[in-house]
Coordinates of C-alpha atoms and ligand atoms in Angstrom, one line a residue:
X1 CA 17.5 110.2 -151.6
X2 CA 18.1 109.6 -155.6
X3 CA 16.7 105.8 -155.4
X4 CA 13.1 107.6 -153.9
X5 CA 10.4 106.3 -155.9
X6 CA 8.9 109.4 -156.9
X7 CA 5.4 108.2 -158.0
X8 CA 4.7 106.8 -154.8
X9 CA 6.0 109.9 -152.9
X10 CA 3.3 112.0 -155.2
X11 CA 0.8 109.4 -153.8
X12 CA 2.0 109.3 -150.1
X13 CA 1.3 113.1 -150.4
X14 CA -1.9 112.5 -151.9
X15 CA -3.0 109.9 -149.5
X16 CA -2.4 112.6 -147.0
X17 CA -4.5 114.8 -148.4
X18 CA -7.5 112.3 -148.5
X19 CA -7.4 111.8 -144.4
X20 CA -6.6 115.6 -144.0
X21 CA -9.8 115.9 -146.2
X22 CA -11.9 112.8 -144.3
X23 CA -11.2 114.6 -140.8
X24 CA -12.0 118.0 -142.0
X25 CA -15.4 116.7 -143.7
X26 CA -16.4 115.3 -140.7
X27 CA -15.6 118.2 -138.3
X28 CA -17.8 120.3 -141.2
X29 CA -20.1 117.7 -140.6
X30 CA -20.5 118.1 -137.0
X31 CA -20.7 121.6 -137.1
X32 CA -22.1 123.0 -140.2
X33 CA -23.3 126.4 -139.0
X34 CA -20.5 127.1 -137.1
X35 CA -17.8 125.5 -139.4
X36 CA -18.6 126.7 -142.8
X37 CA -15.2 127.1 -143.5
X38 CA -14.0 123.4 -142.8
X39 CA -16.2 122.3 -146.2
X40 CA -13.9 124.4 -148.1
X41 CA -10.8 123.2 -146.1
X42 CA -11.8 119.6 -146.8
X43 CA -12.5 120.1 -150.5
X44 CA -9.0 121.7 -151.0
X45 CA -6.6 118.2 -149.6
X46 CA -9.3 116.3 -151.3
X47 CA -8.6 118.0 -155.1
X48 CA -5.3 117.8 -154.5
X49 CA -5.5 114.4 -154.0
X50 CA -6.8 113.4 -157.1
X51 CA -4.4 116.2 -158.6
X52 CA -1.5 114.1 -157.7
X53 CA -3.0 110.9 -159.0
X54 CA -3.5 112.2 -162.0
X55 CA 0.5 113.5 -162.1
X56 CA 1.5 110.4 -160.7
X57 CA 0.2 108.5 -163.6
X58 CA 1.8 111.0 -166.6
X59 CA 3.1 108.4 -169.4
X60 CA 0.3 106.2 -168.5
X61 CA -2.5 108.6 -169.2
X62 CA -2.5 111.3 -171.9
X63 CA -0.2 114.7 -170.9
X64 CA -3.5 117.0 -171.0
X65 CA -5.0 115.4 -168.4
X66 CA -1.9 114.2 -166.0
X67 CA -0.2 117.6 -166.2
X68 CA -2.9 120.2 -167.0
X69 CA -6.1 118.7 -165.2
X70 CA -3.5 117.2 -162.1
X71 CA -1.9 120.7 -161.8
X72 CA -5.2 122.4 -161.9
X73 CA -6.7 120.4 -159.2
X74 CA -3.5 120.7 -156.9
X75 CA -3.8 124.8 -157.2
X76 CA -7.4 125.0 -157.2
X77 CA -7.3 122.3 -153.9
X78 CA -4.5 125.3 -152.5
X79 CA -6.9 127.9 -153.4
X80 CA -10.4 126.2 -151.7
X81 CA -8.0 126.1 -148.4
X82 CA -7.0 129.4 -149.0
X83 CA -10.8 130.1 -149.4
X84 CA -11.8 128.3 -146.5
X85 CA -9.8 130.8 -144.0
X86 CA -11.5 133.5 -145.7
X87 CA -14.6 132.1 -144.9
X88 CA -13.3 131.3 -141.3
X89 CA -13.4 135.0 -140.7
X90 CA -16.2 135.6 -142.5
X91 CA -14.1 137.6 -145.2
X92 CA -15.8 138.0 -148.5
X93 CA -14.3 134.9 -150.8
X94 CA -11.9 136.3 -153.7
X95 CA -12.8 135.5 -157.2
X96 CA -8.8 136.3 -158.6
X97 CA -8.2 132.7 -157.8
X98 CA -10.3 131.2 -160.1
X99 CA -9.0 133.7 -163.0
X100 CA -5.4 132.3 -162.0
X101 CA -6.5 128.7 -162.2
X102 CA -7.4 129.6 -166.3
X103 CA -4.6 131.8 -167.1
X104 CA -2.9 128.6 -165.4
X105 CA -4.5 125.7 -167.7
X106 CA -3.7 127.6 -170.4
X107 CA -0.2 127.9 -169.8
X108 CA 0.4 124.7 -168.8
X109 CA -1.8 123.4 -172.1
X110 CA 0.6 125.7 -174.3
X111 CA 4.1 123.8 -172.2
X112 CA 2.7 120.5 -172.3
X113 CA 0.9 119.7 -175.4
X114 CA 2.4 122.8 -178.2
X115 CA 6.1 122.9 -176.9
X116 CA 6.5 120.5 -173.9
X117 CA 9.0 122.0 -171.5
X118 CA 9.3 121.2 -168.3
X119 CA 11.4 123.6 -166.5
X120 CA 9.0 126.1 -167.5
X121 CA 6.0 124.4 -166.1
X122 CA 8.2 123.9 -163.2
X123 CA 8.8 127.7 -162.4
X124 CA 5.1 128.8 -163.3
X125 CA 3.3 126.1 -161.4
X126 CA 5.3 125.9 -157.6
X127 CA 5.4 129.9 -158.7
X128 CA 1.7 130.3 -158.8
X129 CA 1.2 128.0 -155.4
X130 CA 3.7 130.4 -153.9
X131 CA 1.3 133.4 -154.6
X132 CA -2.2 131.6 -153.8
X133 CA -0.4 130.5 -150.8
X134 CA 1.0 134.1 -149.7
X135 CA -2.4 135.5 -150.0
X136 CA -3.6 132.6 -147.5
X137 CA -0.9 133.4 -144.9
X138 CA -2.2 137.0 -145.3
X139 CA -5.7 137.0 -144.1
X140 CA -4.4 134.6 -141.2
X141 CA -2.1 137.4 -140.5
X142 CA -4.8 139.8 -140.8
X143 CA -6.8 138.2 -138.2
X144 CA -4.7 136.8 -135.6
X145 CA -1.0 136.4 -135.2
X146 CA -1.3 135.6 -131.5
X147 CA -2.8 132.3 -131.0
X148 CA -1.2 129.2 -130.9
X149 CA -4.0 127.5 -134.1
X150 CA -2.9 130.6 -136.2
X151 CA 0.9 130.2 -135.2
X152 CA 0.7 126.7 -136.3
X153 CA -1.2 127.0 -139.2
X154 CA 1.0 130.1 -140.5
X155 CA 4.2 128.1 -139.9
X156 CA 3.3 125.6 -142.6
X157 CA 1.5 127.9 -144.7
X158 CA 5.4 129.8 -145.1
X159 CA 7.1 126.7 -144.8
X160 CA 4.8 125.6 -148.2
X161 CA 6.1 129.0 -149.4
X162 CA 9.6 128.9 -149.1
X163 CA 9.5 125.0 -150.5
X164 CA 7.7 126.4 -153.3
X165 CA 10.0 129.1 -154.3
X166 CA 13.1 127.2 -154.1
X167 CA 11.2 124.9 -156.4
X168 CA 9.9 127.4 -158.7
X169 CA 13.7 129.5 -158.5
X170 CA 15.6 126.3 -159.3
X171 CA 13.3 124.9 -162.2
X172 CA 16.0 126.2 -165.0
X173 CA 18.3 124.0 -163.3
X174 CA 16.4 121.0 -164.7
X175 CA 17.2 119.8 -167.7
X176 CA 14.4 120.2 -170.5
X177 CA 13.8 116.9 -170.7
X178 CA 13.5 116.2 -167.0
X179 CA 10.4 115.0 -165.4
X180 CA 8.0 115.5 -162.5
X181 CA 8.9 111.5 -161.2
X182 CA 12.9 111.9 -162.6
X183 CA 14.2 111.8 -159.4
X184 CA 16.7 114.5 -158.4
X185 CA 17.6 115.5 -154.6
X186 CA 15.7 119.1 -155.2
X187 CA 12.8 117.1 -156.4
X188 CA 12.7 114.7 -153.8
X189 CA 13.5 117.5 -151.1
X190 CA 10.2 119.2 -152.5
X191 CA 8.2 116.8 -152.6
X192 CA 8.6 115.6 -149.1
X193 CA 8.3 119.3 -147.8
X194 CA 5.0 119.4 -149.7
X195 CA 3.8 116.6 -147.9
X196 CA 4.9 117.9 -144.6
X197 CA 2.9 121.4 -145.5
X198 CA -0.1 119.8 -146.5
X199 CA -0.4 117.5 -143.3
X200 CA 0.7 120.5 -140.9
X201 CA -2.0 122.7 -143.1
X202 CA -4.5 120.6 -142.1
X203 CA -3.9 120.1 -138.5
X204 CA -3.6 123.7 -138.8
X205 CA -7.3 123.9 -139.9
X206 CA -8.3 120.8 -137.2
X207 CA -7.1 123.1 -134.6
X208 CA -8.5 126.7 -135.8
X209 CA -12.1 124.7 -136.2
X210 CA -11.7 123.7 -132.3
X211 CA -10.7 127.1 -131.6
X212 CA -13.8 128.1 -132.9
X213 CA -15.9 125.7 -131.1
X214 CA -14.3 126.5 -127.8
X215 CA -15.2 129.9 -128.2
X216 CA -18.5 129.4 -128.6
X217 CA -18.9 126.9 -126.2
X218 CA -17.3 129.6 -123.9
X219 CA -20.0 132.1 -125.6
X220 CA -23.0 129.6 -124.6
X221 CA -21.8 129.0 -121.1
X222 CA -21.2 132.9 -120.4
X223 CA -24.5 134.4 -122.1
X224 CA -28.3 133.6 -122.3
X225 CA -29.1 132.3 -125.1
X226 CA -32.1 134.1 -125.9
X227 CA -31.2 137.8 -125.5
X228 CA -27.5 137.5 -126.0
X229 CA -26.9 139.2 -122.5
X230 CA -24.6 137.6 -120.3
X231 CA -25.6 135.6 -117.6
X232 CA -26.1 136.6 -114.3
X233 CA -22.7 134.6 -113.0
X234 CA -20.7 136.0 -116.6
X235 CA -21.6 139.4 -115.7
X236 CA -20.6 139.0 -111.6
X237 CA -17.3 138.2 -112.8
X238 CA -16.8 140.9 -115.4
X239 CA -17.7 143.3 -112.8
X240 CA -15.8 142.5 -110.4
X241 CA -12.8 142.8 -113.3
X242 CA -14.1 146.3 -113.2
X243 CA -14.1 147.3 -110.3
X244 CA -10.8 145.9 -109.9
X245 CA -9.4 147.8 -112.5
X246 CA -11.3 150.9 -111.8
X247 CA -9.9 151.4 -108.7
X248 CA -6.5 151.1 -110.0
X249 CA -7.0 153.3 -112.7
X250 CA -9.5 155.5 -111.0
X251 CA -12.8 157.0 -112.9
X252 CA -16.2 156.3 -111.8
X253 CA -18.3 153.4 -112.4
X254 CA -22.3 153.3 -112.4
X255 CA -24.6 150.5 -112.6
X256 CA -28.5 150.3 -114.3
X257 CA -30.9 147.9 -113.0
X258 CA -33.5 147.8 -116.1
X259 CA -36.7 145.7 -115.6
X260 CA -39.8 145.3 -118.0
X261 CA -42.7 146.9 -116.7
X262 CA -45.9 144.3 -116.2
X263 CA -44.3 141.4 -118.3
X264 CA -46.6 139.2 -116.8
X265 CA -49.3 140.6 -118.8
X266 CA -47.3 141.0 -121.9
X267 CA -47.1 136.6 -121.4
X268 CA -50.5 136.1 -120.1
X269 CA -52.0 138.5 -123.2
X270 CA -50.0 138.0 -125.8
X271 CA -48.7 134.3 -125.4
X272 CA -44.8 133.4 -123.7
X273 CA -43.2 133.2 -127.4
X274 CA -44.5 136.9 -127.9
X275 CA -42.9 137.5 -124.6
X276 CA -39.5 136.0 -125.8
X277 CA -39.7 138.1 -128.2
X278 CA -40.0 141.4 -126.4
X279 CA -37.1 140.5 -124.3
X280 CA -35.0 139.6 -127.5
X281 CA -36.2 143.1 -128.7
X282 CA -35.1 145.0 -125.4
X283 CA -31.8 143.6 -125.1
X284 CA -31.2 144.7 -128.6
X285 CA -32.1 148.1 -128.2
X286 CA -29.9 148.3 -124.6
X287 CA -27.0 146.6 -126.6
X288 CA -27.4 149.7 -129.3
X289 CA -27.1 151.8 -127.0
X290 CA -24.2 150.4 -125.1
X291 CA -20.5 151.1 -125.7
X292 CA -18.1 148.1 -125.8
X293 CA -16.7 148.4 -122.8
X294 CA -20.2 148.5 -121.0
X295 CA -20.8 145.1 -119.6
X296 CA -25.0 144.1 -120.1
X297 CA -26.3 141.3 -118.4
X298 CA -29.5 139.2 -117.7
X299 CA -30.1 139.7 -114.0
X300 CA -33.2 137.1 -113.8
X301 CA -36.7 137.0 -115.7
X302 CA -37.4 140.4 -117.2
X303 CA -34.7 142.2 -115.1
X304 CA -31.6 143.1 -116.9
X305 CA -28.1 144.8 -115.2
X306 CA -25.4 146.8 -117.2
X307 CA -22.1 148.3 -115.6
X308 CA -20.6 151.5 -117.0
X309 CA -17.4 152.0 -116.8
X310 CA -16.0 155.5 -116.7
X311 CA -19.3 156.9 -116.5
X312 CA -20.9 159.3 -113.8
X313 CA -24.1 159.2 -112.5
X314 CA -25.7 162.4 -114.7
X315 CA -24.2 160.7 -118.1
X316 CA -26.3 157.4 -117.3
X317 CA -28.7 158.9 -116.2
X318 CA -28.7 159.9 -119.5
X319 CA -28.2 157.0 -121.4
X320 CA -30.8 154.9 -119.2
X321 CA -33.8 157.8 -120.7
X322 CA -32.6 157.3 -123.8
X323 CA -33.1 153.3 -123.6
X324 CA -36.7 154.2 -121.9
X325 CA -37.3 156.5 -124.6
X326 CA -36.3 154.3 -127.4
X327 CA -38.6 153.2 -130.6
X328 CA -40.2 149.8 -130.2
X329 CA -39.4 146.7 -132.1
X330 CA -42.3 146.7 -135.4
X331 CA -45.0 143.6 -134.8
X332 CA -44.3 143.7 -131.1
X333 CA -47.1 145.0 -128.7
X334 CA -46.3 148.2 -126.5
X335 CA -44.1 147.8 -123.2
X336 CA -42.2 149.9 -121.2
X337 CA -39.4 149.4 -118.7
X338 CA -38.5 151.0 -115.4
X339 CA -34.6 151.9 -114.8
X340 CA -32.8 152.4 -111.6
X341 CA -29.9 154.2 -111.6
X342 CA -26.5 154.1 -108.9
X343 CA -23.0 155.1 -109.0
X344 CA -20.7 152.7 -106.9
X345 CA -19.6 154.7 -103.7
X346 CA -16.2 155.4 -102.3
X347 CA -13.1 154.3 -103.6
X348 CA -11.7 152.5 -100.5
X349 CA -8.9 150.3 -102.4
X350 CA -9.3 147.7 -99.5
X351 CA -13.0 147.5 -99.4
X352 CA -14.1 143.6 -100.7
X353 CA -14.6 144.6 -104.4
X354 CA -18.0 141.9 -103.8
X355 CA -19.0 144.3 -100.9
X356 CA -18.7 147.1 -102.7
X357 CA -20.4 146.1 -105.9
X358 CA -23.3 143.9 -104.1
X359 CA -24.3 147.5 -102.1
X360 CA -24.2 149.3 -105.7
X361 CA -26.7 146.8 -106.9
X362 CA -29.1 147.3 -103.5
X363 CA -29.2 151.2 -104.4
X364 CA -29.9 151.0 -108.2
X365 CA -32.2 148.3 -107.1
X366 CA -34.0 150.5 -104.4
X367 CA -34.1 153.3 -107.1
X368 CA -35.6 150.6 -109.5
X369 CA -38.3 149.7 -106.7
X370 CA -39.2 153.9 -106.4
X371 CA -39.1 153.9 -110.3
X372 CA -41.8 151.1 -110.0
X373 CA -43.8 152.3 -106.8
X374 CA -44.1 156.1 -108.7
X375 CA -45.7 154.8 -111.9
X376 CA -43.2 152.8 -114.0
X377 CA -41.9 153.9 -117.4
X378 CA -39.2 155.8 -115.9
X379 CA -35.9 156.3 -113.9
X380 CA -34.6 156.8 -110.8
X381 CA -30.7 158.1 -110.1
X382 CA -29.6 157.3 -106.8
X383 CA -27.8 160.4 -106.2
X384 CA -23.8 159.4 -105.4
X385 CA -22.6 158.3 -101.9
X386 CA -26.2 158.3 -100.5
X387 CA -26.8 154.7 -98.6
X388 CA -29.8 154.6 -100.3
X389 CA -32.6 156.6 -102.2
X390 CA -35.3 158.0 -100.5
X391 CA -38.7 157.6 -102.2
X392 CA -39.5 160.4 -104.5
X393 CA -42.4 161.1 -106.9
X394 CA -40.8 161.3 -110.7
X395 CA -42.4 162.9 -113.2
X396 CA -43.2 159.8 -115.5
X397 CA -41.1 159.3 -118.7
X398 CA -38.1 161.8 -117.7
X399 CA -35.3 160.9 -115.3
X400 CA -35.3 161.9 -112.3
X401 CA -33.3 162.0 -108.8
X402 CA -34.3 159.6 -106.1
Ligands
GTP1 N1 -41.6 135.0 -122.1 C1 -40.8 135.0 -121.1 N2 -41.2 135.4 -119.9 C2 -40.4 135.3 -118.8 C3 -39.1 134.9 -119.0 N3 -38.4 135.0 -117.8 C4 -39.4 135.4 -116.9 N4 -40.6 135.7 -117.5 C5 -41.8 136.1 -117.0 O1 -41.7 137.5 -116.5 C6 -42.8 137.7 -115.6 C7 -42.3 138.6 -114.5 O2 -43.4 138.9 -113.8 P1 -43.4 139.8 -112.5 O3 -42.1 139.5 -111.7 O4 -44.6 139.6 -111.8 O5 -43.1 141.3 -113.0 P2 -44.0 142.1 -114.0 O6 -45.2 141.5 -114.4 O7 -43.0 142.6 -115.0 O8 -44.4 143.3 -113.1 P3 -43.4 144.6 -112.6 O9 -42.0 144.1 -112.7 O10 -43.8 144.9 -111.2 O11 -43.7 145.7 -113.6 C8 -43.3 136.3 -115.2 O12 -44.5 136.1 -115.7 C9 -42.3 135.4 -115.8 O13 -42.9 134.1 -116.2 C10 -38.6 134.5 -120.3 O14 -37.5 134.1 -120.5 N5 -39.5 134.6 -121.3

């Protein structure tokens, strides 16, 4: 281990840090909306990069620049990664760091170029890693311990840690005159841990930004895109989850069939982008509305669906008047919408959950059809374990019992 050529250690791990960087740009690259945090991730192995050049070449260039500037850039490279998770879960950034990173070129100015010592640079600058570094394993902590990108990524984030404060605990060890590229088993032992981090960071970061993008692949696939409401197949299988787990739990579970009244003239007056917008502005004010648990979907067209869980038929009744009586969206023109309203019947634990959810949907939508047939602008309850709701005559704009 003594005969490592230290220099060209510092510049294996800085050579690591450039690809870490190049794959990390390019997954920014790809996905810039989505991956804002990669920039900072790839700006991070990149500064330390040219840090450690700068160390690697101390005696050849002047000791400001190889040990203050080179230090510098590896912390502030830390920090931008630390920075970059932040921004991964949309955290606001932290400005300490950069207060650090001064307190930091200062100290290392007064150590390097007043009274050169390098034990004490040595146990201030793996120290102040150490604490940039803890604060980064934090807010992964903070935001998810249980997948296998966080795992990974908060495994090399400690490991970095615990190199670090050995480092930083064993720097009196070294004698005064000692040097960053003096080889000595700690030092090399570091250095190659370091490495390790860095690479195992950034694979960490490689597999949080694919995380992200499965997710929201997984988001596209399972809701519309242009109300944000699950699609019609997303929200079949969500209920049927429900129902599952309603019956084995027990509680009731109620269904609203929601459709725009006359969107066809809303399009043919007002043009089919005005129309998108109208459904965009519906959806919203169902979602506000919504708890949750409650699962909304796009049924078709104009024609929306949302499953209440542990909710009777007199609560949404309820909460389907409020969403009819709800303030329109400014800039849009008027429109109403028609609700129909059914509680899913019986609680026959071998009944085909399918069955049983398909004939919940036929009665809110028969109650839909009376709510449409009497006027529109309103809605109709199916009243519970009725096969379905006789035509009625609702007053218009209050709920009413089919
Ligand atoms: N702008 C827009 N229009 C849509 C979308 N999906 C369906 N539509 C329109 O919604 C309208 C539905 O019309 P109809 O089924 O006749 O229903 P309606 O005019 O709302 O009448 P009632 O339901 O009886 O009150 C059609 O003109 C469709 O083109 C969409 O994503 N965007």
């Amino acid at each position: 281990m003594g005969e490592l050529d230290l220099r060209a250690l510092v510049l294996l791990l800085g050579a690591i840090g450039v690809l870490t960087s190049v794959v990390l740009q390019h997954v920014w690259r790809q996905n810039r909306a989505l991956l804002g945090a990669a920039q900072w991730w790839s700006v991070g192995p990149l500064a330390i990069f040219v840090g450690t050049v700068l160390l690697a070449l101390r005696g050849i260039i002047g000791a400001p620049v190889s040990i203050v500037l080179g230090n510098v850039l590896v912390i502030g490279g830390m920090t931008a990664m630390y920075l970059g998770t932040c921004r991964y879960w949309g955290e606001p950034l932290p400005r300490w760091p950069w207060a650090l990173l001064a307190a930091c070129a200062l100290v290392l100015l007064l150590f390097s170029a007043v009274w050169p010592h390098y034990a004490v640079r040595l146990t201030v600058v793996p120290g102040l890693m150490a604490l940039v570094q803890w604060a980064h394993l934090r807010v992964v902590w903070r935001h998810d311990r249980s997948t296998f990108a966080s795992q990974f990524l908060s495994f090399w984030i400690a490991f970095s840690i615990v190199a670090l404060v050995v480092r930083s605990a064993t720097a009196p060890m070294e004698a005064a005159d000692s040097d960053l590229l003096i080889p000595s088993p700690l030092q090399n032992v570091y250095l190659i841990s370091y490495a390790f981090a860095l690479l195992g960071e950034g694979i960490g970061f490689v597999l949080l930004s694919q995380q992200r993008l499965q997710q929201h692949i997984r988001e596209l696939a399972s809701h519309d895109s242009l109300t944000g409401a699950m699609t019609r197949a997303a929200w079949w299988n969500a209920a049927l989850h429900e129902v599952l787990r309603q019956r084995r739990q027990g509680g009731p579970l109620t269904l609203l069939m929601l459709d725009l009244d006359h969107f066809k003239r809303i399009n043919d007056t007002h043009g089919h982008p005005m129309g998108d917008r109208v459904l965009r502005d519906f959806a919203q004010r169902v979602r506000q509305s919504l708890r949750a648990t409650d699962r909304f979907g796009r049924y078709g067209g104009e024609e929306f669906v949302v499953l209440l869980p542990d909710t009777g038929t007199e609560a949404a009744c309820a909460l389907a008047e409020r969403i009819r009586a709800q303030a329109l969206g400014a800039g849009l023109p008027a429109y109403t919408v028609s609700i129909g309203v059914a509680q899913m019947n019986g609680h026959d634990p071998h009944a085909d959950p399918g069955g049983a959810l398909e004939a919940t949907i036929a009665r809110a939508d028969a109650a839909l059809y009376d709510a449409k047939t009497h006027g529109r602008d309103r809605v109709v309850c199916a009243p519970a374990d009725a096969p379905a709701p006789p035509a009625v005559a609702p007053t218009s704009g209050t709920a009413a019992t089919a």
